[in-house]
CSV table of C-alpha atoms in Angstrom, one decimal:
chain,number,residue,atom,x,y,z
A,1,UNK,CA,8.0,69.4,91.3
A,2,UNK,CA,10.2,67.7,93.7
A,3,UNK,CA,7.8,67.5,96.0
A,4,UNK,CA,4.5,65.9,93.8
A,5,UNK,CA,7.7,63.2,92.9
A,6,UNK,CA,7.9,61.9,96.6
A,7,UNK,CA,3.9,62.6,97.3
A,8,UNK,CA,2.3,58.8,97.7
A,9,UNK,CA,0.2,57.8,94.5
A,10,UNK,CA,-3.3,59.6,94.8
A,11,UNK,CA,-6.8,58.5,96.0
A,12,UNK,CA,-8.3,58.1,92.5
A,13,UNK,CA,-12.1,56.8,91.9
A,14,UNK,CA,-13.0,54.5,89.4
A,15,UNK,CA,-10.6,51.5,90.3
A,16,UNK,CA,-7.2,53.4,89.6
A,17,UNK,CA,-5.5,53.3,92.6
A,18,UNK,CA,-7.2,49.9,93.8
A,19,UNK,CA,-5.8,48.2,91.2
A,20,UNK,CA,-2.2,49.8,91.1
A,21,UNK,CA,-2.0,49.0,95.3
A,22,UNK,CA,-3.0,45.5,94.4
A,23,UNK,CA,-0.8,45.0,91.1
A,24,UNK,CA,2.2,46.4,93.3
A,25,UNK,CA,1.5,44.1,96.1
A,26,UNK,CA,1.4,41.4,93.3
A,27,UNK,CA,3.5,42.5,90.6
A,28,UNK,CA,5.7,39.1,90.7
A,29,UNK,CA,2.8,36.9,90.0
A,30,UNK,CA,1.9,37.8,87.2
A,31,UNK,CA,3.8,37.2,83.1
A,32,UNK,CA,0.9,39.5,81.2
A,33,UNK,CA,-0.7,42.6,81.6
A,34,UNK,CA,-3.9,44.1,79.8
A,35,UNK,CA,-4.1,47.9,80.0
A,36,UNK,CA,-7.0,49.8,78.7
A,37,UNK,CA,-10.6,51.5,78.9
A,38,UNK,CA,-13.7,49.9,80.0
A,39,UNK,CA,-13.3,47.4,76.2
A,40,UNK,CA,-10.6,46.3,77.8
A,41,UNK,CA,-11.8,46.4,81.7
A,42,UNK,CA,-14.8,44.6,81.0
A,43,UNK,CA,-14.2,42.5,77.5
A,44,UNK,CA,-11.0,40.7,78.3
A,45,UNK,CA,-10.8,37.5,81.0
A,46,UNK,CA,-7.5,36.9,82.1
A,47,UNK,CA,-8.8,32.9,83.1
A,48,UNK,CA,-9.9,32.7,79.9
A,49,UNK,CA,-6.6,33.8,78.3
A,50,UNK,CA,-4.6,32.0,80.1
A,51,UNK,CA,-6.4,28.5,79.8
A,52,UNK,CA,-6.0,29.2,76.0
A,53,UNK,CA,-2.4,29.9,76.2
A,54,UNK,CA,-1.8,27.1,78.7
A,55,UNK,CA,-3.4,24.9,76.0
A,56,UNK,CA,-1.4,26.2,73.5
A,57,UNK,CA,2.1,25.2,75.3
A,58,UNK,CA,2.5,29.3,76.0
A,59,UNK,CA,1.5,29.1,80.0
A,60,UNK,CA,0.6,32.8,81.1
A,61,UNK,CA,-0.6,34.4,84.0
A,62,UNK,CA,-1.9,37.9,83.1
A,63,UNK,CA,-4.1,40.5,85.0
A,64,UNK,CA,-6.4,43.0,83.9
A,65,UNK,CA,-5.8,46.6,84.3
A,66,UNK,CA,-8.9,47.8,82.7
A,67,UNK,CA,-10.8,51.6,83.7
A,68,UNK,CA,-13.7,52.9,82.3
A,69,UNK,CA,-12.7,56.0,80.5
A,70,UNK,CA,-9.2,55.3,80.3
A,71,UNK,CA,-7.9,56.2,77.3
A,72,UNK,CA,-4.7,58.2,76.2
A,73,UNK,CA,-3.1,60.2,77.6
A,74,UNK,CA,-4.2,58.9,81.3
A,75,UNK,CA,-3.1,55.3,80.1
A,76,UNK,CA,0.2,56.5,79.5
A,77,UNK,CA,0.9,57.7,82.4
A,78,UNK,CA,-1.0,54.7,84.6
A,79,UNK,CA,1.2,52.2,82.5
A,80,UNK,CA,4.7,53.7,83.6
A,81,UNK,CA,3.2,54.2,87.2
A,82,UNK,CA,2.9,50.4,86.9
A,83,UNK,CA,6.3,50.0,85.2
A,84,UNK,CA,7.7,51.7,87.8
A,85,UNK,CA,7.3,49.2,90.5
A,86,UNK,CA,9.6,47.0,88.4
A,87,UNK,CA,7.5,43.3,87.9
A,88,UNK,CA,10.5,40.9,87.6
A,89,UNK,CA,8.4,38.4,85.5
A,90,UNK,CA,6.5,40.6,83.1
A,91,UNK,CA,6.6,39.4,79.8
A,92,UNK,CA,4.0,41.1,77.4
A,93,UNK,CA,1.9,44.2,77.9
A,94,UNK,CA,-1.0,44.7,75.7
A,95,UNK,CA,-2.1,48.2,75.5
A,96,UNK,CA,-5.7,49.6,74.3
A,97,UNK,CA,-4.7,51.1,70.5
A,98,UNK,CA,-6.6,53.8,70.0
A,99,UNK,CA,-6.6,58.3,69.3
A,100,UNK,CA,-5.1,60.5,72.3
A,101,UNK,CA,-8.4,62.1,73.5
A,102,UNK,CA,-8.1,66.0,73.9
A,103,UNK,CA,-11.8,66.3,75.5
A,104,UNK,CA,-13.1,65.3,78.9
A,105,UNK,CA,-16.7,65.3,79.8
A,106,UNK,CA,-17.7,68.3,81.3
A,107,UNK,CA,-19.2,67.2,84.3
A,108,UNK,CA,-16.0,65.0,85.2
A,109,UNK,CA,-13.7,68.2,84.3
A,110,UNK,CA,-13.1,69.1,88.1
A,111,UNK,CA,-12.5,65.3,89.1
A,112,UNK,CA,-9.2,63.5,90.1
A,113,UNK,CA,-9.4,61.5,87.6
A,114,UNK,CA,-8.7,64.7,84.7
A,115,UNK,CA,-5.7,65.6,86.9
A,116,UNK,CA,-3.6,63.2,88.6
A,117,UNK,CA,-1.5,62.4,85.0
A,118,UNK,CA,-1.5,65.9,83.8
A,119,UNK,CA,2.2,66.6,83.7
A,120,UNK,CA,4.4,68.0,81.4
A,121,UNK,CA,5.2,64.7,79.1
A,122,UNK,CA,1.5,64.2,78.9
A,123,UNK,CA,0.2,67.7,78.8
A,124,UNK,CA,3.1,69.2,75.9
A,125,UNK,CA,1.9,66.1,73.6
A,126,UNK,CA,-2.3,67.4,74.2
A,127,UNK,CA,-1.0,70.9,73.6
A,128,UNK,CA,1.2,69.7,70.3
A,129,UNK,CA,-2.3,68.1,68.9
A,130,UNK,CA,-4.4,71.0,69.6
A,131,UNK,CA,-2.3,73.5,67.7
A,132,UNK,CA,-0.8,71.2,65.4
A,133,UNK,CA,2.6,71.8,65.3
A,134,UNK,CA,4.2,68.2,65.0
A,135,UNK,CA,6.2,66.2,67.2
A,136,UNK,CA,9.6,67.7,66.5
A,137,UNK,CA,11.5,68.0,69.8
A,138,UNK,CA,11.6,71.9,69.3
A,139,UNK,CA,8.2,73.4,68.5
A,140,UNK,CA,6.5,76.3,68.7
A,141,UNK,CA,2.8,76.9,67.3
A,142,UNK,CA,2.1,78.6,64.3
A,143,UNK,CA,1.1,82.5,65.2
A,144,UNK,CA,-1.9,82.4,63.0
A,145,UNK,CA,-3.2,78.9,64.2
A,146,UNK,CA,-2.7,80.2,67.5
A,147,UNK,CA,-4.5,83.6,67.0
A,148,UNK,CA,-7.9,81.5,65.4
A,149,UNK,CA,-8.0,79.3,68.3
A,150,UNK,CA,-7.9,82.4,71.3
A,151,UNK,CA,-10.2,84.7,68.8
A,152,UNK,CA,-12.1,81.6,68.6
A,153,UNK,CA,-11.8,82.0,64.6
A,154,UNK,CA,-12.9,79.3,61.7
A,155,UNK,CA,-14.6,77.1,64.2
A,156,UNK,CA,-11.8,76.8,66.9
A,157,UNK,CA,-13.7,77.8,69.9
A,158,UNK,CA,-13.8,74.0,71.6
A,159,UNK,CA,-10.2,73.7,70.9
A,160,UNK,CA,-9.7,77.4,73.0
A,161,UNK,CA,-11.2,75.8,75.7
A,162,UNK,CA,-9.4,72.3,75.3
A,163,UNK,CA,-5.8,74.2,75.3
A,164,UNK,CA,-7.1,76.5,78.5
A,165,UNK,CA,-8.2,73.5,80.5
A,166,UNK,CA,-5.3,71.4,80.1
A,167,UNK,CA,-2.9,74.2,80.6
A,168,UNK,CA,-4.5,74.4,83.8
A,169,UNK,CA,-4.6,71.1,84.7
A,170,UNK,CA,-1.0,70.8,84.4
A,171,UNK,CA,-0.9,74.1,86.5
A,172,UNK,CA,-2.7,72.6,89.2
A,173,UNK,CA,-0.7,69.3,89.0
A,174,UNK,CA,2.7,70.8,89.4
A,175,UNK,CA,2.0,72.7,91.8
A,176,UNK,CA,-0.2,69.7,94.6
A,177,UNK,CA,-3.3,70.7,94.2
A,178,UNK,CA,-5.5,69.2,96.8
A,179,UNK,CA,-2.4,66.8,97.7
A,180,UNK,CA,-2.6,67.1,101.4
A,181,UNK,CA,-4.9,64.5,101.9
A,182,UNK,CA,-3.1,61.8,100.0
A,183,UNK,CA,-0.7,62.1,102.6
A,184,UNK,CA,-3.1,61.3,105.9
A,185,UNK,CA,-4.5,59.2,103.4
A,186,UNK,CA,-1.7,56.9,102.8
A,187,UNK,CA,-0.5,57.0,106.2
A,188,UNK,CA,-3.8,56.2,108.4
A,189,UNK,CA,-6.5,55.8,105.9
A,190,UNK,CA,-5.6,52.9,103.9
A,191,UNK,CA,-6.3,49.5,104.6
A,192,UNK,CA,-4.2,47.6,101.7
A,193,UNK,CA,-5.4,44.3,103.3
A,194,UNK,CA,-8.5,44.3,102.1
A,195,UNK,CA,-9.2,44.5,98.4
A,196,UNK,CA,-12.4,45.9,96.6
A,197,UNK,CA,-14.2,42.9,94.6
A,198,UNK,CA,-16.1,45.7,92.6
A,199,UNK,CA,-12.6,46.7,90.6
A,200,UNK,CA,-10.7,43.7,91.1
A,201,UNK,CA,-13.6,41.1,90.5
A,202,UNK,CA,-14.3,37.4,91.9
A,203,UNK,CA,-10.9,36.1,91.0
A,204,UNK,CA,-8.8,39.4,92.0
A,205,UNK,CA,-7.4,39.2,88.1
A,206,UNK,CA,-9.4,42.9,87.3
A,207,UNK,CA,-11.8,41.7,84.9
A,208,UNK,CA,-15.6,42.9,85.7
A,209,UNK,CA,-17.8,40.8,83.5
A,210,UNK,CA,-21.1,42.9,82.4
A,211,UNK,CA,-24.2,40.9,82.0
A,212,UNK,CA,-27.4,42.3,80.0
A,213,UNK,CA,-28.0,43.2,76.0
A,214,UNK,CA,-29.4,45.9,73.7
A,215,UNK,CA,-33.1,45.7,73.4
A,216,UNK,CA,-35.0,44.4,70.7
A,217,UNK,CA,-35.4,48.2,69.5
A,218,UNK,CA,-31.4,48.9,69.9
A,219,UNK,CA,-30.6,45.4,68.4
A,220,UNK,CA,-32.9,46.6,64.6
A,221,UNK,CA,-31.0,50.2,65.1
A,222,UNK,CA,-27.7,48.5,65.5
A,223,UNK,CA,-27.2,46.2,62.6
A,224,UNK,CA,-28.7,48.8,60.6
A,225,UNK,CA,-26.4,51.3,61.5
A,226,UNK,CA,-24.0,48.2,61.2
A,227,UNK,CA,-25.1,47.2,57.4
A,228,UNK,CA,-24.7,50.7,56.4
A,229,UNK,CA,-20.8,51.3,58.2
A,230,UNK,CA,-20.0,48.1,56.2
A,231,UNK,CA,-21.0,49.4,52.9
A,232,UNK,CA,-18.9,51.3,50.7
A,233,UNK,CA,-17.6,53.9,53.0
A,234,UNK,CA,-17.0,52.0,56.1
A,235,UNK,CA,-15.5,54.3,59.3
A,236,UNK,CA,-11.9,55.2,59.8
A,237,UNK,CA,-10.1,55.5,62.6
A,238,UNK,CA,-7.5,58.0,62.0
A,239,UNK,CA,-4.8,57.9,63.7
A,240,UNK,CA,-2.5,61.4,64.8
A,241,UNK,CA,1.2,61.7,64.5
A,242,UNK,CA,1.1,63.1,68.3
A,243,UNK,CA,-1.0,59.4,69.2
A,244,UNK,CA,2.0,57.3,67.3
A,245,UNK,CA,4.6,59.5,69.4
A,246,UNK,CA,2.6,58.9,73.1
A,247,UNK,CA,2.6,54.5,72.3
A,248,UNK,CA,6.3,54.9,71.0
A,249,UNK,CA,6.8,56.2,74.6
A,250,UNK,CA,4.7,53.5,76.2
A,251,UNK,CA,6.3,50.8,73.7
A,252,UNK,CA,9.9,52.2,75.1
A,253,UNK,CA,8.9,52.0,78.6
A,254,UNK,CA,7.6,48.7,78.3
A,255,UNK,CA,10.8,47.0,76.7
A,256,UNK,CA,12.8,49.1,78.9
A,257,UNK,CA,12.0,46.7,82.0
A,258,UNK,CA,12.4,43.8,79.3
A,259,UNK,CA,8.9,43.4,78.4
A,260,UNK,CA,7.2,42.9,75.0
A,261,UNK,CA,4.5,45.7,74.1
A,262,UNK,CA,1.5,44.1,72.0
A,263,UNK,CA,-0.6,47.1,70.8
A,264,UNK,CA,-4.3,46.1,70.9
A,265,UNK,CA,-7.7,47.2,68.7
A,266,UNK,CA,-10.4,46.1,70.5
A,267,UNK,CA,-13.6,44.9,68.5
A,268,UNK,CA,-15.8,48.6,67.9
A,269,UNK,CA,-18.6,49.1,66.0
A,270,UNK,CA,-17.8,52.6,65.1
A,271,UNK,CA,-14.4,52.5,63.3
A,272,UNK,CA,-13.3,50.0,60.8
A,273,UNK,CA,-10.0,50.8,59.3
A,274,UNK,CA,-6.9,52.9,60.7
A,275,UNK,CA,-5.4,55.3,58.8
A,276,UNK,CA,-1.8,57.3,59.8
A,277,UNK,CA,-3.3,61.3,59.6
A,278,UNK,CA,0.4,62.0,58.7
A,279,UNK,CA,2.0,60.9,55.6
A,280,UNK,CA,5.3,60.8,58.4
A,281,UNK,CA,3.4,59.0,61.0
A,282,UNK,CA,4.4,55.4,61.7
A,283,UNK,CA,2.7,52.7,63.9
A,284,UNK,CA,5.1,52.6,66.9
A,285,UNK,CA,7.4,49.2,66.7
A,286,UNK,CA,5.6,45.8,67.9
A,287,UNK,CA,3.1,44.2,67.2
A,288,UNK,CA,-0.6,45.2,66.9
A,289,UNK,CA,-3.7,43.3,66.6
A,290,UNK,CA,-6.6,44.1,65.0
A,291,UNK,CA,-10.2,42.9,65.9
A,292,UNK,CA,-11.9,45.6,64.8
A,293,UNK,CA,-13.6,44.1,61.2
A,294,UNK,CA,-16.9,42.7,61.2
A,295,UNK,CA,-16.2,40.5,57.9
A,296,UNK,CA,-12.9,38.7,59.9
A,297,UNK,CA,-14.6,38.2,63.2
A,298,UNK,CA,-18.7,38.4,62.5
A,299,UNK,CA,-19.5,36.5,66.1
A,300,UNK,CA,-18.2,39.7,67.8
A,301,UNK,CA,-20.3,42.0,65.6
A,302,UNK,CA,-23.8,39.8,65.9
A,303,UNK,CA,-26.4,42.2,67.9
A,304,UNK,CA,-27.0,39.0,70.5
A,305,UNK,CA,-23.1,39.5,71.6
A,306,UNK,CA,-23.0,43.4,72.1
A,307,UNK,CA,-24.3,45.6,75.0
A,308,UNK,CA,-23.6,48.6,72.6
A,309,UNK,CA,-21.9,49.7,69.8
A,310,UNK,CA,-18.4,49.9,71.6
A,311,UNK,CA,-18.9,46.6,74.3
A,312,UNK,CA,-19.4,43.0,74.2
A,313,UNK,CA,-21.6,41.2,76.4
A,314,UNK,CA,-20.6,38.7,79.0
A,315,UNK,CA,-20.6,35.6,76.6
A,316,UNK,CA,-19.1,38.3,73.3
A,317,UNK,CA,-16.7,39.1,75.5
A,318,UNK,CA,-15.6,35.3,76.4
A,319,UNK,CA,-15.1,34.8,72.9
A,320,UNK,CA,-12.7,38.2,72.2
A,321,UNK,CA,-10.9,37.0,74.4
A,322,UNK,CA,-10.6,33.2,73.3
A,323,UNK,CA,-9.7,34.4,69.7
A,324,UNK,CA,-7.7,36.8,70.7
A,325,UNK,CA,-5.3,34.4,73.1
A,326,UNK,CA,-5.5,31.8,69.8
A,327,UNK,CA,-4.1,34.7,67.6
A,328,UNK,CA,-1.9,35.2,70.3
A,329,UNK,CA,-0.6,31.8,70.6
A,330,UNK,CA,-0.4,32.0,67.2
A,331,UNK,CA,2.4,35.0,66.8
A,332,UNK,CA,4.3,33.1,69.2
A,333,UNK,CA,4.4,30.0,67.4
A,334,UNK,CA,5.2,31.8,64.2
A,335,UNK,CA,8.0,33.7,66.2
A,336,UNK,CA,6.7,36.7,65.4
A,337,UNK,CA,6.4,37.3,69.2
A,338,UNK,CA,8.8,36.3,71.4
């Protein structure tokens, strides 16, 4: 373990370690940070923000630290990677609110990208979910819990091979994997001069805007699947006691450094509502924002502004982000952010 602490950061696809090298090199310059998946990677301007908040008398300068396919627990761990190169002038970090994912897609299983956060902190939280036993600082899973999920009993045969992969993910992790590389890699195969347009974007804040829309066929099956979610039964997102524990974590890092964590819903199409899944579970302290109702914000929800059911297109995406930086402006004025 001593060893994977002093390894340099790894080679990971995608836009992870391009960004981190270039929010390191820049970490002073910048008041605001967005951290997220591909809603927040490709459905959040940080000029647009920013000319908002200027407006507003709330001057910012905030970066986008958007991936596609990052969700918890990998954003956990990215965020305090970031956090740890101490930004003197970071003020808020909003983080993408949403359920600690337990699956990876099969055919990215053996990347990078499903291995470089795996250690214990993240991987005891994944195991916790999967056999349920709470997020007590002692814990042990229940005998007959754990017997259905290795006979594979009452449905639990996904689960058996969710707890075997990340057990050995976390194996590989601890013990460098594949680290050798990183190594010659950091020494003589990086060129930290030169950044990469296709992650960082035409005005090196991270935000990729994504141009086209649903078809006319895709548009008719989206607002009827739309009509129908709004209807008497809309979605839920439900949200785990093991998810409130890993943002408590990140909401601790964050005010640690003296930052403000602002926990952020982005505007889906596929869950309405959140619900706690534990009569004990608690939304982590802070602030969260909510842009995930059709009736509050209908511009976001019209088929014209949407590449899909989870994402905005370029112009739905401009306006997220212009309501969201005048709510924004708006908690700060009420002094409910500070």
């Amino acid at each position: 373990m001593g060893l994977h602490a002093i390894l340099p950061f790894p080679a990971i696809d995608d836009g992870v370690s391009q960004k981190l090298r270039f929010f390191a090199a820049h970490k002073d310059e910048f008041d605001t940070l967005f951290i997220g998946s591909s809603r927040v990677y490709f459905q959040i301007s940080p000029a647009i923000f920013d000319g908002v908040m200027r407006e507003s008398g709330s001057p910012t300068r905030s970066f986008n630290f958007g991936i596609g396919g990052m969700f918890l627990p990998e954003s956990a761990y990215v965020l305090e990677q970031l956090l740890t190169t101490k930004p003197r002038n970071l003020r808020w970090v909003f983080i993408e609110y949403d359920e600690l994912q337990t699956k990876w897609a099969f055919e990215n299983q053996t990347s990078r990208r499903a291995l470089y956060w795996a250690d214990w902190k993240r991987t005891s939280l994944l195991l916790r979910k999967l056999t349920d036993v709470g997020i007590d600082a002692v814990w042990l899973p229940s005998l007959k819990k754990l017997r259905d999920i290795i006979l594979c009993r009452k449905g639990e045969a996904n689960r058996y091979k969710q707890l075997i992969f990340h057990t050995a993910q976390f194996e590989r992790n601890f013990v460098n994997v594949a680290r050798g590389g990183d190594i010659l890699d950091y020494f003589w195969g990086r060129d930290i001069s030169k950044w990469d347009a296709k992650y960082l974007g035409a005005a090196g804040d991270g935000y990729i805007p994504k141009t086209g829309g649903m078809s006319a066929s895709q548009a008719a099956a989206y607002e009827r699947a739309l009509g129908l979610a709004m209807g008497t039964n809309p979605p839920i997102a439900f949200i785990s006691p093991y998810t409130v524990e890993a943002y408590r974590q990140c909401a601790q890092k964050v005010r640690a450094i003296g930052a403000k964590p602002i926990l952020l819903v982005t505007p889906s199409a596929t869950q309405f509502n959140i619900a706690y899944g534990d009569n004990n579970a608690r939304p982590p302290g802070g602030v969260i924002m909510t842009f995930n109702n059709p009736r509050a914000y209908p511009n976001l929800y019209r088929s014209s502004a949407r590449r899909d059911r989870e994402h905005l297109t370029k112009s739905g995406a401009e306006e997220f982000t212009r309501i969201m930086a005048v709510n924004f402006a708006q908690l700060i004025q009420a002094g409910e952010v500070k």
